[in-house]
Amino acid sequence: MAMLVSSWSKDIKSLPENYVFPPDQRPKELVAPLYNPPIVDLTKSTDEARQQILEAGRDFGFFQVMNHGISQSLIDEAMDVLLKEFFDMPAEVKARAFTAADSSKRCRLYTSTFQDIVGKYSVEVRKLVLKILDLICEGLGLEQGYFGDELSRIHLLSVNHYPRCPDPSLALGMQRHCDPNVVTILFQGDTNGLHVFNDGKWIGVEPIPNAFIVIIGCQLQIISNNKLKSAEHRVVTNSEVDRTTIGYFIIPSYECFVEPAKNFG
Ligand code: OGA
Ligand code: NI
């Protein structure tokens, strides 16, 4: 059970040696929240929303979407069922699904409630992300439906659970990276933790109630010929509460060749 951090992390007073990051990778500097964070309000006119998305994608590589039409109760239910059906399960049940040593192992813990709620959540998030991709498509002047087929063929839902950490200055929840896919839509609930590298410094992405975070991936940076940039980001931990996020990744089909759109050639 030792590999399941969540089964022992609540009881420890100091961070085990093998979780301590090398000094140059620790989250040392204090991170200020951004004074004017990039926000896209989907109740605004299409022109305005499109403009907000393009500017945020160009300047930050991410933005938060408000008034997106997905009900808070569906988001809460999805988060609840994901936590209860997996992270709150007894350690020995979770251990059976642990796959680090055996990548052929599949997690088979899902119940019909899980499938129902998470299925509904996925359908709604999928619609939202396709709507955002349509706005990006129009904003970049690409032909209608550019992202609708091969480029958004694969959808992956991934749940990240960051147990509280006795000393957040020594470790990261997730190392700095850019998402390698087209676009990611993340729900981070009301707990801080996501940092984006912008203008030479890390900025904290403050939770906005009921908002989703859209992160431009490397492939969208390539397709847009650098008109949109992929945000480099990382996750820090905290010592007070566990943090759980739901990521939804849009990935092209494996046969698809990703290149700058012809318009930019
Ligand atoms: C990711 C990611 C951020 C978070 O899954 O790629 O960056 O806050 N997640 O969980
Ligand atoms: Ni990421």
PDB file of C-alpha atoms and ligand atoms in Angstrom:
ATOM      1  CA  MET A   1       0.000   0.000   0.000  1.00  0.00           C
ATOM      2  CA  ALA A   2       3.068   2.222   0.331  1.00  0.00           C
ATOM      3  CA  MET A   3       2.712   3.403  -3.264  1.00  0.00           C
ATOM      4  CA  LEU A   4      -0.684   4.982  -2.552  1.00  0.00           C
ATOM      5  CA  VAL A   5       0.298   8.422  -1.301  1.00  0.00           C
ATOM      6  CA  SER A   6      -3.294   9.186  -0.283  1.00  0.00           C
ATOM      7  CA  SER A   7      -3.333   6.266   2.165  1.00  0.00           C
ATOM      8  CA  TRP A   8      -0.479   7.616   4.318  1.00  0.00           C
ATOM      9  CA  SER A   9      -0.038  11.299   3.502  1.00  0.00           C
ATOM     10  CA  LYS A  10      -2.547  12.566   6.083  1.00  0.00           C
ATOM     11  CA  ASP A  11      -0.526  11.096   8.938  1.00  0.00           C
ATOM     12  CA  ILE A  12       2.978  12.261   8.140  1.00  0.00           C
ATOM     13  CA  LYS A  13       4.708  15.233   9.791  1.00  0.00           C
ATOM     14  CA  SER A  14       7.567  15.649   7.328  1.00  0.00           C
ATOM     15  CA  LEU A  15       8.017  14.957   3.635  1.00  0.00           C
ATOM     16  CA  PRO A  16       9.734  11.623   2.869  1.00  0.00           C
ATOM     17  CA  GLU A  17      13.169  12.086   1.297  1.00  0.00           C
ATOM     18  CA  ASN A  18      12.180  10.586  -2.060  1.00  0.00           C
ATOM     19  CA  TYR A  19       9.462  13.237  -2.536  1.00  0.00           C
ATOM     20  CA  VAL A  20      11.826  16.187  -2.038  1.00  0.00           C
ATOM     21  CA  PHE A  21      12.626  17.947  -5.312  1.00  0.00           C
ATOM     22  CA  PRO A  22      16.164  19.139  -6.206  1.00  0.00           C
ATOM     23  CA  PRO A  23      16.619  22.737  -4.922  1.00  0.00           C
ATOM     24  CA  ASP A  24      16.467  24.339  -8.389  1.00  0.00           C
ATOM     25  CA  GLN A  25      13.068  22.755  -9.101  1.00  0.00           C
ATOM     26  CA  ARG A  26      11.312  23.713  -5.882  1.00  0.00           C
ATOM     27  CA  PRO A  27       8.585  26.378  -5.918  1.00  0.00           C
ATOM     28  CA  LYS A  28      10.775  28.899  -4.118  1.00  0.00           C
ATOM     29  CA  GLU A  29       9.550  32.308  -5.184  1.00  0.00           C
ATOM     30  CA  LEU A  30       6.334  33.765  -3.822  1.00  0.00           C
ATOM     31  CA  VAL A  31       3.723  33.773  -6.535  1.00  0.00           C
ATOM     32  CA  ALA A  32       1.436  36.762  -6.884  1.00  0.00           C
ATOM     33  CA  PRO A  33      -2.023  36.329  -8.351  1.00  0.00           C
ATOM     34  CA  LEU A  34      -2.344  38.055 -11.684  1.00  0.00           C
ATOM     35  CA  TYR A  35      -3.741  41.579 -11.432  1.00  0.00           C
ATOM     36  CA  ASN A  36      -5.789  41.261 -14.582  1.00  0.00           C
ATOM     37  CA  PRO A  37      -6.348  37.537 -15.211  1.00  0.00           C
ATOM     38  CA  PRO A  38      -7.510  36.411 -18.643  1.00  0.00           C
ATOM     39  CA  ILE A  39     -11.239  35.688 -18.419  1.00  0.00           C
ATOM     40  CA  VAL A  40     -13.652  34.813 -21.213  1.00  0.00           C
ATOM     41  CA  ASP A  41     -17.327  35.382 -20.551  1.00  0.00           C
ATOM     42  CA  LEU A  42     -19.459  33.270 -22.871  1.00  0.00           C
ATOM     43  CA  THR A  43     -22.549  35.423 -22.307  1.00  0.00           C
ATOM     44  CA  LYS A  44     -20.746  38.230 -24.135  1.00  0.00           C
ATOM     45  CA  SER A  45     -21.289  38.642 -27.877  1.00  0.00           C
ATOM     46  CA  THR A  46     -19.544  36.093 -30.086  1.00  0.00           C
ATOM     47  CA  ASP A  47     -17.248  38.835 -31.414  1.00  0.00           C
ATOM     48  CA  GLU A  48     -16.200  39.856 -27.941  1.00  0.00           C
ATOM     49  CA  ALA A  49     -15.688  36.275 -26.704  1.00  0.00           C
ATOM     50  CA  ARG A  50     -13.644  35.436 -29.806  1.00  0.00           C
ATOM     51  CA  GLN A  51     -11.476  38.497 -29.261  1.00  0.00           C
ATOM     52  CA  GLN A  52     -10.967  37.677 -25.569  1.00  0.00           C
ATOM     53  CA  ILE A  53      -9.923  34.116 -26.452  1.00  0.00           C
ATOM     54  CA  LEU A  54      -7.429  35.214 -29.112  1.00  0.00           C
ATOM     55  CA  GLU A  55      -5.850  37.831 -26.863  1.00  0.00           C
ATOM     56  CA  ALA A  56      -5.622  35.476 -23.881  1.00  0.00           C
ATOM     57  CA  GLY A  57      -4.193  32.702 -26.068  1.00  0.00           C
ATOM     58  CA  ARG A  58      -1.622  35.085 -27.510  1.00  0.00           C
ATOM     59  CA  ASP A  59      -0.557  36.734 -24.245  1.00  0.00           C
ATOM     60  CA  PHE A  60      -0.985  33.966 -21.673  1.00  0.00           C
ATOM     61  CA  GLY A  61      -1.638  30.602 -23.335  1.00  0.00           C
ATOM     62  CA  PHE A  62      -4.592  30.030 -21.029  1.00  0.00           C
ATOM     63  CA  PHE A  63      -7.812  31.652 -19.817  1.00  0.00           C
ATOM     64  CA  GLN A  64     -10.715  30.969 -17.503  1.00  0.00           C
ATOM     65  CA  VAL A  65     -14.208  30.561 -18.980  1.00  0.00           C
ATOM     66  CA  MET A  66     -17.191  31.929 -17.088  1.00  0.00           C
ATOM     67  CA  ASN A  67     -20.893  31.589 -17.798  1.00  0.00           C
ATOM     68  CA  HIS A  68     -20.227  28.525 -19.907  1.00  0.00           C
ATOM     69  CA  GLY A  69     -23.667  26.983 -19.368  1.00  0.00           C
ATOM     70  CA  ILE A  70     -22.552  23.803 -17.541  1.00  0.00           C
ATOM     71  CA  SER A  71     -24.498  23.598 -14.294  1.00  0.00           C
ATOM     72  CA  GLN A  72     -22.618  23.782 -11.013  1.00  0.00           C
ATOM     73  CA  SER A  73     -24.611  20.805  -9.740  1.00  0.00           C
ATOM     74  CA  LEU A  74     -23.337  18.565 -12.572  1.00  0.00           C
ATOM     75  CA  ILE A  75     -19.741  19.686 -11.903  1.00  0.00           C
ATOM     76  CA  ASP A  76     -20.179  19.091  -8.143  1.00  0.00           C
ATOM     77  CA  GLU A  77     -21.725  15.683  -8.736  1.00  0.00           C
ATOM     78  CA  ALA A  78     -18.900  14.686 -11.088  1.00  0.00           C
ATOM     79  CA  MET A  79     -16.268  15.780  -8.574  1.00  0.00           C
ATOM     80  CA  ASP A  80     -18.114  14.017  -5.784  1.00  0.00           C
ATOM     81  CA  VAL A  81     -18.489  10.722  -7.605  1.00  0.00           C
ATOM     82  CA  LEU A  82     -14.866  10.794  -8.770  1.00  0.00           C
ATOM     83  CA  LEU A  83     -13.689  11.329  -5.214  1.00  0.00           C
ATOM     84  CA  LYS A  84     -16.037   8.802  -3.648  1.00  0.00           C
ATOM     85  CA  GLU A  85     -15.682   6.154  -6.303  1.00  0.00           C
ATOM     86  CA  PHE A  86     -11.972   6.239  -6.340  1.00  0.00           C
ATOM     87  CA  PHE A  87      -9.926   8.437  -4.045  1.00  0.00           C
ATOM     88  CA  ASP A  88     -12.040   7.784  -0.934  1.00  0.00           C
ATOM     89  CA  MET A  89     -12.064   4.021  -1.418  1.00  0.00           C
ATOM     90  CA  PRO A  90     -10.230   1.757   0.984  1.00  0.00           C
ATOM     91  CA  ALA A  91      -6.520   1.612   0.203  1.00  0.00           C
ATOM     92  CA  GLU A  92      -6.574  -2.095  -0.630  1.00  0.00           C
ATOM     93  CA  VAL A  93      -9.241  -1.541  -3.315  1.00  0.00           C
ATOM     94  CA  LYS A  94      -7.286   1.335  -4.823  1.00  0.00           C
ATOM     95  CA  ALA A  95      -4.104  -0.715  -4.752  1.00  0.00           C
ATOM     96  CA  ARG A  96      -5.743  -3.245  -7.058  1.00  0.00           C
ATOM     97  CA  ALA A  97      -6.119  -0.525  -9.675  1.00  0.00           C
ATOM     98  CA  PHE A  98      -2.599   0.813  -9.274  1.00  0.00           C
ATOM     99  CA  THR A  99      -0.878   0.542 -12.624  1.00  0.00           C
ATOM    100  CA  ALA A 100       2.638   1.968 -12.292  1.00  0.00           C
ATOM    101  CA  ALA A 101       4.208  -1.473 -12.349  1.00  0.00           C
ATOM    102  CA  ASP A 102       1.829  -2.994 -14.869  1.00  0.00           C
ATOM    103  CA  SER A 103       0.551  -0.675 -17.569  1.00  0.00           C
ATOM    104  CA  SER A 104      -1.683  -3.383 -19.056  1.00  0.00           C
ATOM    105  CA  LYS A 105      -3.827  -3.301 -15.909  1.00  0.00           C
ATOM    106  CA  ARG A 106      -7.126  -1.513 -16.331  1.00  0.00           C
ATOM    107  CA  CYS A 107      -9.083   0.213 -13.618  1.00  0.00           C
ATOM    108  CA  ARG A 108     -12.432  -1.577 -13.307  1.00  0.00           C
ATOM    109  CA  LEU A 109     -13.995   0.145 -10.346  1.00  0.00           C
ATOM    110  CA  TYR A 110     -16.653   2.043 -12.214  1.00  0.00           C
ATOM    111  CA  THR A 111     -20.279   1.680 -11.173  1.00  0.00           C
ATOM    112  CA  SER A 112     -23.330   2.767 -13.140  1.00  0.00           C
ATOM    113  CA  THR A 113     -23.596   5.991 -11.081  1.00  0.00           C
ATOM    114  CA  PHE A 114     -20.034   6.745 -12.014  1.00  0.00           C
ATOM    115  CA  GLN A 115     -20.703   6.132 -15.688  1.00  0.00           C
ATOM    116  CA  ASP A 116     -23.912   8.135 -15.628  1.00  0.00           C
ATOM    117  CA  ILE A 117     -22.524  11.241 -13.932  1.00  0.00           C
ATOM    118  CA  VAL A 118     -19.064  11.232 -15.469  1.00  0.00           C
ATOM    119  CA  GLY A 119     -20.633  10.439 -18.851  1.00  0.00           C
ATOM    120  CA  LYS A 120     -22.939  13.486 -18.593  1.00  0.00           C
ATOM    121  CA  TYR A 121     -20.044  15.657 -17.455  1.00  0.00           C
ATOM    122  CA  SER A 122     -17.917  14.515 -20.418  1.00  0.00           C
ATOM    123  CA  VAL A 123     -20.697  15.247 -22.911  1.00  0.00           C
ATOM    124  CA  GLU A 124     -21.154  18.781 -21.574  1.00  0.00           C
ATOM    125  CA  VAL A 125     -17.432  19.544 -21.385  1.00  0.00           C
ATOM    126  CA  ARG A 126     -16.961  18.157 -24.871  1.00  0.00           C
ATOM    127  CA  LYS A 127     -19.652  20.526 -26.224  1.00  0.00           C
ATOM    128  CA  LEU A 128     -18.025  23.453 -24.431  1.00  0.00           C
ATOM    129  CA  VAL A 129     -14.550  22.733 -25.703  1.00  0.00           C
ATOM    130  CA  LEU A 130     -15.794  22.254 -29.279  1.00  0.00           C
ATOM    131  CA  LYS A 131     -17.573  25.618 -29.014  1.00  0.00           C
ATOM    132  CA  ILE A 132     -14.323  27.229 -27.862  1.00  0.00           C
ATOM    133  CA  LEU A 133     -12.435  25.556 -30.708  1.00  0.00           C
ATOM    134  CA  ASP A 134     -15.042  26.954 -33.148  1.00  0.00           C
ATOM    135  CA  LEU A 135     -14.440  30.457 -31.781  1.00  0.00           C
ATOM    136  CA  ILE A 136     -10.673  29.934 -32.126  1.00  0.00           C
ATOM    137  CA  CYS A 137     -11.196  28.655 -35.670  1.00  0.00           C
ATOM    138  CA  GLU A 138     -13.201  31.755 -36.645  1.00  0.00           C
ATOM    139  CA  GLY A 139     -10.781  34.051 -34.829  1.00  0.00           C
ATOM    140  CA  LEU A 140      -7.796  32.615 -36.696  1.00  0.00           C
ATOM    141  CA  GLY A 141      -9.665  32.811 -40.001  1.00  0.00           C
ATOM    142  CA  LEU A 142      -9.562  29.045 -40.569  1.00  0.00           C
ATOM    143  CA  GLU A 143     -12.187  27.222 -42.593  1.00  0.00           C
ATOM    144  CA  GLN A 144     -15.288  26.305 -40.629  1.00  0.00           C
ATOM    145  CA  GLY A 145     -15.022  23.023 -38.742  1.00  0.00           C
ATOM    146  CA  TYR A 146     -11.217  22.976 -38.935  1.00  0.00           C
ATOM    147  CA  PHE A 147     -10.901  21.370 -35.483  1.00  0.00           C
ATOM    148  CA  GLY A 148     -14.116  19.370 -35.669  1.00  0.00           C
ATOM    149  CA  ASP A 149     -12.867  16.088 -37.102  1.00  0.00           C
ATOM    150  CA  GLU A 150      -9.356  14.527 -37.013  1.00  0.00           C
ATOM    151  CA  LEU A 151      -7.865  17.232 -34.798  1.00  0.00           C
ATOM    152  CA  SER A 152     -10.316  16.610 -31.961  1.00  0.00           C
ATOM    153  CA  ARG A 153     -10.866  12.875 -32.417  1.00  0.00           C
ATOM    154  CA  ILE A 154      -9.637  11.664 -29.023  1.00  0.00           C
ATOM    155  CA  HIS A 155     -11.029  12.871 -25.705  1.00  0.00           C
ATOM    156  CA  LEU A 156      -9.335  11.907 -22.481  1.00  0.00           C
ATOM    157  CA  LEU A 157     -10.617  12.603 -18.990  1.00  0.00           C
ATOM    158  CA  SER A 158      -7.976  12.553 -16.318  1.00  0.00           C
ATOM    159  CA  VAL A 159      -8.443  13.160 -12.608  1.00  0.00           C
ATOM    160  CA  ASN A 160      -5.503  14.467 -10.601  1.00  0.00           C
ATOM    161  CA  HIS A 161      -5.478  14.142  -6.839  1.00  0.00           C
ATOM    162  CA  TYR A 162      -2.885  16.082  -4.843  1.00  0.00           C
ATOM    163  CA  PRO A 163      -2.862  15.020  -1.197  1.00  0.00           C
ATOM    164  CA  ARG A 164      -1.855  17.695   1.311  1.00  0.00           C
ATOM    165  CA  CYS A 165       1.900  18.019   1.707  1.00  0.00           C
ATOM    166  CA  PRO A 166       3.666  18.667   5.033  1.00  0.00           C
ATOM    167  CA  ASP A 167       6.117  21.082   3.367  1.00  0.00           C
ATOM    168  CA  PRO A 168       4.920  22.548   0.046  1.00  0.00           C
ATOM    169  CA  SER A 169       8.198  24.467  -0.376  1.00  0.00           C
ATOM    170  CA  LEU A 170      10.057  21.194  -1.004  1.00  0.00           C
ATOM    171  CA  ALA A 171       7.922  19.572  -3.677  1.00  0.00           C
ATOM    172  CA  LEU A 172       5.634  20.075  -6.659  1.00  0.00           C
ATOM    173  CA  GLY A 173       2.311  18.382  -7.372  1.00  0.00           C
ATOM    174  CA  MET A 174       3.200  18.340 -11.069  1.00  0.00           C
ATOM    175  CA  GLN A 175       6.446  19.477 -12.669  1.00  0.00           C
ATOM    176  CA  ARG A 176       6.592  22.339 -15.166  1.00  0.00           C
ATOM    177  CA  HIS A 177       5.297  21.254 -18.554  1.00  0.00           C
ATOM    178  CA  CYS A 178       3.254  22.268 -21.580  1.00  0.00           C
ATOM    179  CA  ASP A 179       0.321  20.045 -22.456  1.00  0.00           C
ATOM    180  CA  PRO A 180       1.341  18.155 -25.593  1.00  0.00           C
ATOM    181  CA  ASN A 181      -2.200  17.969 -27.040  1.00  0.00           C
ATOM    182  CA  VAL A 182      -4.465  20.521 -28.813  1.00  0.00           C
ATOM    183  CA  VAL A 183      -6.288  21.973 -25.839  1.00  0.00           C
ATOM    184  CA  THR A 184      -7.053  21.045 -22.228  1.00  0.00           C
ATOM    185  CA  ILE A 185     -10.023  22.122 -20.142  1.00  0.00           C
ATOM    186  CA  LEU A 186      -9.452  21.879 -16.435  1.00  0.00           C
ATOM    187  CA  PHE A 187     -11.744  22.189 -13.454  1.00  0.00           C
ATOM    188  CA  GLN A 188      -9.760  23.089 -10.345  1.00  0.00           C
ATOM    189  CA  GLY A 189     -12.592  23.657  -7.861  1.00  0.00           C
ATOM    190  CA  ASP A 190     -11.858  26.244  -5.203  1.00  0.00           C
ATOM    191  CA  THR A 191      -8.314  25.251  -4.235  1.00  0.00           C
ATOM    192  CA  ASN A 192      -5.266  27.130  -5.501  1.00  0.00           C
ATOM    193  CA  GLY A 193      -2.398  25.192  -6.979  1.00  0.00           C
ATOM    194  CA  LEU A 194      -2.012  25.873 -10.698  1.00  0.00           C
ATOM    195  CA  HIS A 195       0.816  28.221 -11.722  1.00  0.00           C
ATOM    196  CA  VAL A 196       1.467  29.488 -15.235  1.00  0.00           C
ATOM    197  CA  PHE A 197       4.830  30.846 -16.401  1.00  0.00           C
ATOM    198  CA  ASN A 198       4.232  34.252 -17.894  1.00  0.00           C
ATOM    199  CA  ASP A 199       6.567  37.087 -18.749  1.00  0.00           C
ATOM    200  CA  GLY A 200       9.488  35.462 -16.955  1.00  0.00           C
ATOM    201  CA  LYS A 201       7.659  34.659 -13.729  1.00  0.00           C
ATOM    202  CA  TRP A 202       5.191  32.195 -12.242  1.00  0.00           C
ATOM    203  CA  ILE A 203       1.682  33.458 -11.697  1.00  0.00           C
ATOM    204  CA  GLY A 204      -1.016  31.775  -9.645  1.00  0.00           C
ATOM    205  CA  VAL A 205      -4.286  30.941 -11.395  1.00  0.00           C
ATOM    206  CA  GLU A 206      -6.807  31.965  -8.764  1.00  0.00           C
ATOM    207  CA  PRO A 207      -9.930  29.824  -8.621  1.00  0.00           C
ATOM    208  CA  ILE A 208     -13.052  31.550  -9.939  1.00  0.00           C
ATOM    209  CA  PRO A 209     -16.230  29.806  -8.729  1.00  0.00           C
ATOM    210  CA  ASN A 210     -17.713  27.538 -11.396  1.00  0.00           C
ATOM    211  CA  ALA A 211     -15.137  28.528 -14.035  1.00  0.00           C
ATOM    212  CA  PHE A 212     -13.127  26.201 -16.258  1.00  0.00           C
ATOM    213  CA  ILE A 213      -9.499  26.813 -17.152  1.00  0.00           C
ATOM    214  CA  VAL A 214      -8.622  26.391 -20.816  1.00  0.00           C
ATOM    215  CA  ILE A 215      -4.959  25.620 -21.483  1.00  0.00           C
ATOM    216  CA  ILE A 216      -3.649  25.937 -25.035  1.00  0.00           C
ATOM    217  CA  GLY A 217      -1.596  22.845 -25.872  1.00  0.00           C
ATOM    218  CA  CYS A 218       1.593  22.556 -27.988  1.00  0.00           C
ATOM    219  CA  GLN A 219      -0.351  21.276 -30.989  1.00  0.00           C
ATOM    220  CA  LEU A 220      -2.600  24.325 -31.083  1.00  0.00           C
ATOM    221  CA  GLN A 221       0.471  26.547 -30.904  1.00  0.00           C
ATOM    222  CA  ILE A 222       1.806  24.722 -33.984  1.00  0.00           C
ATOM    223  CA  ILE A 223      -1.513  24.784 -35.881  1.00  0.00           C
ATOM    224  CA  SER A 224      -1.916  28.516 -35.194  1.00  0.00           C
ATOM    225  CA  ASN A 225       1.674  29.124 -36.306  1.00  0.00           C
ATOM    226  CA  ASN A 226       2.466  30.721 -32.918  1.00  0.00           C
ATOM    227  CA  LYS A 227      -0.536  33.069 -32.952  1.00  0.00           C
ATOM    228  CA  LEU A 228      -1.615  31.240 -29.805  1.00  0.00           C
ATOM    229  CA  LYS A 229       0.978  30.030 -27.371  1.00  0.00           C
ATOM    230  CA  SER A 230       1.022  26.967 -25.219  1.00  0.00           C
ATOM    231  CA  ALA A 231       1.137  27.863 -21.529  1.00  0.00           C
ATOM    232  CA  GLU A 232       3.932  26.345 -19.504  1.00  0.00           C
ATOM    233  CA  HIS A 233       2.435  25.386 -16.162  1.00  0.00           C
ATOM    234  CA  ARG A 234       3.047  23.479 -12.941  1.00  0.00           C
ATOM    235  CA  VAL A 235       1.127  22.508  -9.821  1.00  0.00           C
ATOM    236  CA  VAL A 236       2.160  23.368  -6.280  1.00  0.00           C
ATOM    237  CA  THR A 237       0.874  21.586  -3.203  1.00  0.00           C
ATOM    238  CA  ASN A 238      -0.511  22.937   0.048  1.00  0.00           C
ATOM    239  CA  SER A 239      -0.428  21.718   3.617  1.00  0.00           C
ATOM    240  CA  GLU A 240      -4.069  22.359   4.505  1.00  0.00           C
ATOM    241  CA  VAL A 241      -6.314  20.415   2.151  1.00  0.00           C
ATOM    242  CA  ASP A 242      -6.183  17.816  -0.572  1.00  0.00           C
ATOM    243  CA  ARG A 243      -6.768  19.185  -4.084  1.00  0.00           C
ATOM    244  CA  THR A 244      -8.515  17.347  -6.898  1.00  0.00           C
ATOM    245  CA  THR A 245      -8.794  18.536 -10.491  1.00  0.00           C
ATOM    246  CA  ILE A 246     -10.521  17.144 -13.558  1.00  0.00           C
ATOM    247  CA  GLY A 247      -8.644  17.539 -16.830  1.00  0.00           C
ATOM    248  CA  TYR A 248     -10.266  16.947 -20.206  1.00  0.00           C
ATOM    249  CA  PHE A 249      -7.773  16.649 -23.043  1.00  0.00           C
ATOM    250  CA  ILE A 250      -8.524  17.083 -26.743  1.00  0.00           C
ATOM    251  CA  ILE A 251      -6.111  14.991 -28.803  1.00  0.00           C
ATOM    252  CA  PRO A 252      -5.919  14.479 -32.600  1.00  0.00           C
ATOM    253  CA  SER A 253      -6.338  11.010 -34.089  1.00  0.00           C
ATOM    254  CA  TYR A 254      -3.051   9.133 -34.142  1.00  0.00           C
ATOM    255  CA  GLU A 255      -2.950   9.245 -37.972  1.00  0.00           C
ATOM    256  CA  CYS A 256      -3.283  13.014 -38.049  1.00  0.00           C
ATOM    257  CA  PHE A 257      -0.297  15.094 -39.125  1.00  0.00           C
ATOM    258  CA  VAL A 258      -0.130  18.248 -37.026  1.00  0.00           C
ATOM    259  CA  GLU A 259       1.273  21.269 -38.889  1.00  0.00           C
ATOM    260  CA  PRO A 260       0.620  25.019 -39.212  1.00  0.00           C
ATOM    261  CA  ALA A 261      -2.723  25.630 -40.935  1.00  0.00           C
ATOM    262  CA  LYS A 262      -2.292  26.373 -44.642  1.00  0.00           C
ATOM    263  CA  ASN A 263      -3.582  29.961 -44.147  1.00  0.00           C
ATOM    264  CA  PHE A 264      -0.355  30.754 -42.322  1.00  0.00           C
ATOM    265  CA  GLY A 265       1.959  29.113 -44.873  1.00  0.00           C
TER     266      GLY A 265
HETATM  267  C1  OGA B   1      -2.343  18.393 -16.375  1.00  0.00           C
HETATM  268  C2  OGA B   1      -2.256  19.589 -15.509  1.00  0.00           C
HETATM  269  C3  OGA B   1      -3.078  20.837 -13.623  1.00  0.00           C
HETATM  270  C4  OGA B   1      -3.809  20.651 -12.316  1.00  0.00           C
HETATM  271  O1  OGA B   1      -3.068  17.442 -15.999  1.00  0.00           O
HETATM  272  O2  OGA B   1      -1.698  18.394 -17.437  1.00  0.00           O
HETATM  273  O3  OGA B   1      -1.487  20.462 -15.810  1.00  0.00           O
HETATM  274  O4  OGA B   1      -4.007  21.668 -11.655  1.00  0.00           O
HETATM  275  N1  OGA B   1      -3.045  19.669 -14.425  1.00  0.00           N
HETATM  276  O5  OGA B   1      -4.173  19.515 -11.997  1.00  0.00           O
HETATM  277 NI    NI B   2      -0.900  20.267 -17.851  1.00  0.00          NI
END
